Amino acid sequence: MFLGNGLLYPIIGFASCVAFIYMSFGDLDLSFDYRFSEPKMSFVGRNGTQFFVDGRAFYVNGWNSWWLMDQAVEDFSRPRVREMFQAAARMGLTVCRTWAFNDGAYNALQLSLGQFDERVFQALDYVIVEARRQQIRLLLSLSDDLPSVGGKRQYVKWAWEDGISLSSSNDSFFFDPSIKSYFKNYLKTILTRKNHLTGIEYRDDPTIFAWELMNEPRCTTDQSGDTLQEWIEDMSKYVKSIDRNHLVTIGLEGFYGPRSPPEKLSLNPGEWFSTLGTDFIRNSKISTIDFTSVHIYPDQWMIETELDEKTKYISKWIISHIEDGERELKKPVLFSEFGLSNKNKKFDHSHRDIFYQSIYDLIYKSASKNGAGAGAIIWQLIAEGMEEYNDDFGFVPKERPSLFRLLKKQSCRLARIHYGKDWERRGSPYSC
Ligand SMILES: *[C@@H]1O[C@H](CO)[C@@H](O)[C@H](O)[C@H]1NC(C)=O
Ligand SMILES: *[C@@H]1O[C@H](CO)[C@@H](O)[C@H](O)[C@H]1NC(C)=O
């Protein structure tokens, strides 16, 4: 998802200063010793087309909140992190996808090439600890193709400033040897980061569900797909060489590339989508990629279409990718972003209920047959008082009771698959 530039430099006004003074007294348990209070957790693994944890299949009902590390940096906004995890736990959500990078933007983790801000790393440490307290796991994204809080374009900019001669394209991120080594340096730094609250290195922390190499990678300057394919192979292998515990995924949107059969190509939202240098099947087959991902944005793909057309289309989109997971890839397929924009001409809040329900039904159907549809992650949830971080997809769960109920219902029925039918009677952590 594209993040508007407005939110990169939030203005901290007088009101926030008052909140700052108040909140810094409200959050004293940062000094709490987490080493003795960490709830037990195991790593999520994979067996064929399913995620596994503690010997049972694990289906994801999750949400995106890209902003957690950012909000955890400063005292006035840090309580939003806990609030978000608590709200999610009340809906039974189990996985949060969030950004574990910020290259050179406001509150940057990587201030300049290879220079990391300890203060921001401590914020990420805090996010991980708060997730674990609520028994929630994190899908951590490591860079972005889009101009957001760093990622591809920032690395290329740094390379220019470093005097490296490059082609003018931002796609040199994917093939320039110096840039690849800059990115590997960041990968190594984050994978071996020792959490200052728990003493656990990130690579050894089961709170992390998986690593995602990049949000929505595209490499339009090489439509054959070879450049991106090599980058994914190289980077995923590198992550695995340092971290043997965690699953790795790419961050794909799911478009079919030029090598796909015609019946698959015709499922792309338009012909143009096969020219982005990505290829869902080919990319996802790489052996160091454990599971794959698909995004769902019919508003952006088919602008003038009515809701029921969109719903019909995305149903085919989802079923096709689940089939790929089962037949071609033998890997789980995670629908890691989906959303319906409130900027649609005829938008009504009830449209989201209908649209999201249709996605959850397909995931549930796949899950109840032990299929490859591994779960869905909504874009996006926000905490109260952070409208400047919202886009046309986000909402505060308690302000949308029907969606709150819908998300919870999905958690409940997936949990019954995971734990068995008498789950409630054995004392579930939230009421179903
Ligand atoms: C993986 O799945 C196969 C087939 O369903 C099963 O026989 C095997 O025991 C599973 N392995 C583990 C480690 O769960
Ligand atoms: C690379 O990205 C930067 C930042 O978004 C942009 O200003 C620039 O035009 C891009 N370069 C090319 C060649 O597209």
mmCIF file of C-alpha atoms in Angstrom, residues 17 22 48 59 69 95 100 147 154 156 197 203 206 210 214 220-221 224 238 253 259 266 278 330 371 416 432:
data_model
loop_
_atom_site.group_PDB
_atom_site.id
_atom_site.type_symbol
_atom_site.label_atom_id
_atom_site.label_comp_id
_atom_site.label_asym_id
_atom_site.label_seq_id
_atom_site.Cartn_x
_atom_site.Cartn_y
_atom_site.Cartn_z
ATOM 1 C CA CYS A 17 3.427 18.094 24.460
ATOM 2 C CA TYR A 22 0.909 12.951 30.986
ATOM 3 C CA GLY A 48 3.584 -28.397 2.941
ATOM 4 C CA TYR A 59 -4.372 -20.150 10.127
ATOM 5 C CA MET A 69 7.885 1.141 15.569
ATOM 6 C CA VAL A 95 -0.517 -11.882 13.484
ATOM 7 C CA ALA A 100 10.757 -3.066 10.760
ATOM 8 C CA PRO A 147 8.275 5.863 -1.583
ATOM 9 C CA GLN A 154 16.496 5.686 -0.182
ATOM 10 C CA VAL A 156 19.633 4.264 -4.285
ATOM 11 C CA LEU A 197 14.258 -5.698 27.218
ATOM 12 C CA ARG A 203 16.602 -14.326 14.951
ATOM 13 C CA PRO A 206 9.400 -16.764 18.236
ATOM 14 C CA ALA A 210 8.269 -14.371 9.567
ATOM 15 C CA MET A 214 10.014 -6.065 0.672
ATOM 16 C CA THR A 220 9.609 -2.682 -14.326
ATOM 17 C CA THR A 221 12.987 -2.082 -15.992
ATOM 18 C CA SER A 224 11.609 -10.699 -18.113
ATOM 19 C CA TYR A 238 21.209 -14.588 2.961
ATOM 20 C CA GLU A 253 1.128 -8.537 -4.689
ATOM 21 C CA ARG A 259 5.772 -17.159 -18.129
ATOM 22 C CA SER A 266 -6.131 -13.407 -17.883
ATOM 23 C CA THR A 278 7.311 -9.849 -10.932
ATOM 24 C CA LYS A 330 3.021 -26.669 -2.322
ATOM 25 C CA GLY A 371 -6.042 -25.988 2.093
ATOM 26 C CA ARG A 416 -11.846 -23.845 16.345
ATOM 27 C CA CYS A 432 -16.495 -16.284 21.020
#
